[in-house]
PDB file of C-alpha atoms in Angstrom:
ATOM      1  CA  MET W   1     136.436 145.537  84.361  1.00 77.00           C
ATOM      2  CA  GLU W   2     139.632 143.648  85.038  1.00 90.00           C
ATOM      3  CA  GLU W   3     142.699 144.464  82.954  1.00 97.00           C
ATOM      4  CA  TYR W   4     144.404 141.413  81.470  1.00 98.00           C
ATOM      5  CA  GLY W   5     146.787 143.152  79.076  1.00 97.00           C
ATOM      6  CA  MET W   6     144.561 142.826  76.043  1.00 98.00           C
ATOM      7  CA  PHE W   7     144.406 145.659  73.517  1.00 97.00           C
ATOM      8  CA  SER W   8     140.651 146.200  73.859  1.00 98.00           C
ATOM      9  CA  ASP W   9     137.921 146.166  76.476  1.00 97.00           C
ATOM     10  CA  GLU W  10     136.276 143.334  74.556  1.00 98.00           C
ATOM     11  CA  GLY W  11     139.494 141.323  74.722  1.00 98.00           C
ATOM     12  CA  ASN W  12     139.821 141.927  78.460  1.00 98.00           C
ATOM     13  CA  GLU W  13     136.209 140.848  78.968  1.00 98.00           C
ATOM     14  CA  LEU W  14     136.719 137.626  76.999  1.00 98.00           C
ATOM     15  CA  VAL W  15     139.911 136.791  78.884  1.00 98.00           C
ATOM     16  CA  GLY W  16     138.125 137.551  82.143  1.00 98.00           C
ATOM     17  CA  ARG W  17     135.484 134.973  81.268  1.00 98.00           C
ATOM     18  CA  ILE W  18     138.214 132.405  80.594  1.00 98.00           C
ATOM     19  CA  VAL W  19     139.839 133.160  83.957  1.00 98.00           C
ATOM     20  CA  ASP W  20     136.437 132.886  85.675  1.00 98.00           C
ATOM     21  CA  ALA W  21     135.864 129.474  84.074  1.00 98.00           C
ATOM     22  CA  ALA W  22     139.312 128.243  85.140  1.00 98.00           C
ATOM     23  CA  VAL W  23     138.712 129.379  88.723  1.00 98.00           C
ATOM     24  CA  LYS W  24     135.314 127.671  88.692  1.00 98.00           C
ATOM     25  CA  ALA W  25     136.915 124.446  87.412  1.00 98.00           C
ATOM     26  CA  HIS W  26     139.268 124.565  90.385  1.00 98.00           C
ATOM     27  CA  ASP W  27     136.843 125.683  93.066  1.00 98.00           C
ATOM     28  CA  GLU W  28     133.674 123.861  92.074  1.00 98.00           C
ATOM     29  CA  LEU W  29     134.824 120.905  89.998  1.00 97.00           C
ATOM     30  CA  GLY W  30     137.936 120.074  91.994  1.00 97.00           C
ATOM     31  CA  ASP W  31     140.484 120.494  89.211  1.00 97.00           C
ATOM     32  CA  SER W  32     144.032 121.078  90.411  1.00 97.00           C
ATOM     33  CA  VAL W  33     145.480 124.529  89.822  1.00 97.00           C
ATOM     34  CA  GLN W  34     147.707 122.966  87.144  1.00 97.00           C
ATOM     35  CA  VAL W  35     144.726 121.542  85.251  1.00 97.00           C
ATOM     36  CA  ALA W  36     142.873 124.852  85.638  1.00 98.00           C
ATOM     37  CA  TRP W  37     145.933 126.656  84.224  1.00 98.00           C
ATOM     38  CA  GLN W  38     146.150 124.258  81.283  1.00 97.00           C
ATOM     39  CA  PHE W  39     142.458 124.905  80.560  1.00 98.00           C
ATOM     40  CA  LEU W  40     143.000 128.652  80.844  1.00 98.00           C
ATOM     41  CA  TYR W  41     146.037 128.670  78.569  1.00 98.00           C
ATOM     42  CA  ALA W  42     144.407 126.401  75.972  1.00 98.00           C
ATOM     43  CA  ASN W  43     141.516 128.845  75.762  1.00 98.00           C
ATOM     44  CA  LEU W  44     143.868 131.822  75.488  1.00 98.00           C
ATOM     45  CA  ARG W  45     145.448 130.040  72.518  1.00 98.00           C
ATOM     46  CA  LYS W  46     142.044 129.553  70.910  1.00 98.00           C
ATOM     47  CA  LEU W  47     141.192 133.206  71.464  1.00 98.00           C
ATOM     48  CA  SER W  48     144.508 134.279  69.930  1.00 98.00           C
ATOM     49  CA  TYR W  49     143.434 132.773  66.589  1.00 98.00           C
ATOM     50  CA  ALA W  50     140.390 135.060  66.421  1.00 98.00           C
ATOM     51  CA  GLU W  51     140.812 138.252  64.466  1.00 97.00           C
ATOM     52  CA  GLY W  52     141.723 141.134  66.744  1.00 97.00           C
ATOM     53  CA  PHE W  53     142.830 139.018  69.715  1.00 98.00           C
ATOM     54  CA  GLY W  54     146.278 137.783  68.649  1.00 98.00           C
ATOM     55  CA  GLU W  55     147.848 139.167  71.828  1.00 98.00           C
ATOM     56  CA  ALA W  56     145.957 136.632  73.988  1.00 98.00           C
ATOM     57  CA  THR W  57     149.103 134.497  74.330  1.00 97.00           C
ATOM     58  CA  ASP W  58     151.535 137.375  74.844  1.00 97.00           C
ATOM     59  CA  THR W  59     153.743 137.099  77.926  1.00 96.00           C
ATOM     60  CA  GLU W  60     151.983 139.969  79.697  1.00 98.00           C
ATOM     61  CA  VAL W  61     148.536 138.414  79.261  1.00 98.00           C
ATOM     62  CA  ARG W  62     149.748 134.965  80.354  1.00 97.00           C
ATOM     63  CA  GLU W  63     151.446 136.342  83.458  1.00 97.00           C
ATOM     64  CA  ILE W  64     148.437 138.446  84.478  1.00 98.00           C
ATOM     65  CA  CYS W  65     146.134 135.438  84.000  1.00 98.00           C
ATOM     66  CA  ALA W  66     148.410 133.111  85.960  1.00 98.00           C
ATOM     67  CA  GLY W  67     148.582 135.671  88.771  1.00 98.00           C
ATOM     68  CA  ALA W  68     144.801 136.061  88.798  1.00 98.00           C
ATOM     69  CA  LEU W  69     144.345 132.283  88.910  1.00 98.00           C
ATOM     70  CA  GLU W  70     146.788 131.984  91.800  1.00 98.00           C
ATOM     71  CA  GLN W  71     145.212 134.854  93.721  1.00 98.00           C
ATOM     72  CA  ARG W  72     141.640 133.678  93.265  1.00 98.00           C
ATOM     73  CA  THR W  73     142.341 130.005  94.062  1.00 98.00           C
ATOM     74  CA  GLY W  74     144.884 130.600  96.819  1.00 98.00           C
ATOM     75  CA  GLN W  75     147.204 128.123  95.067  1.00 97.00           C
ATOM     76  CA  ARG W  76     150.628 128.752  93.539  1.00 97.00           C
ATOM     77  CA  LEU W  77     151.733 127.422  90.162  1.00 97.00           C
ATOM     78  CA  THR W  78     155.229 126.026  90.125  1.00 96.00           C
ATOM     79  CA  SER W  79     157.468 126.934  87.211  1.00 95.00           C
ATOM     80  CA  GLU W  80     157.035 123.371  85.945  1.00 95.00           C
ATOM     81  CA  GLU W  81     153.231 123.660  86.124  1.00 94.00           C
ATOM     82  CA  TYR W  82     153.279 127.056  84.392  1.00 94.00           C
ATOM     83  CA  TRP W  83     155.257 125.663  81.461  1.00 93.00           C
ATOM     84  CA  SER W  84     153.601 122.229  81.382  1.00 83.00           C
ATOM     85  CA  PHE W  85     151.347 123.027  78.437  1.00 71.00           C
TER      86      PHE W  85
END
C-alpha cells in the first residue's frame, strides 16, 4: 500500500484511489496535469470533511499526492498550477 501521509491505512487507501482516478483522467481522458491536479485536490478536500480524515489537505498529503501525480503522468506541475485551486 502506498503511503500518502494519512494517519490510517484506510486513509492512505482512499487517497490512493483519488490519485489513481486523477492519473486515469490524465492518461485516458486527456485531461491536462493541471486539471487532474484540481480534480485530485478537490477530492482531498471532500475527504477531509469526513470524520477521521481531516488531514487529507495537510501540506504533507498534498505534496505527496502532487509528486505521485507528476511521477505517474511524467508531467510537472508549475507552482502556478499547484496553487491554482
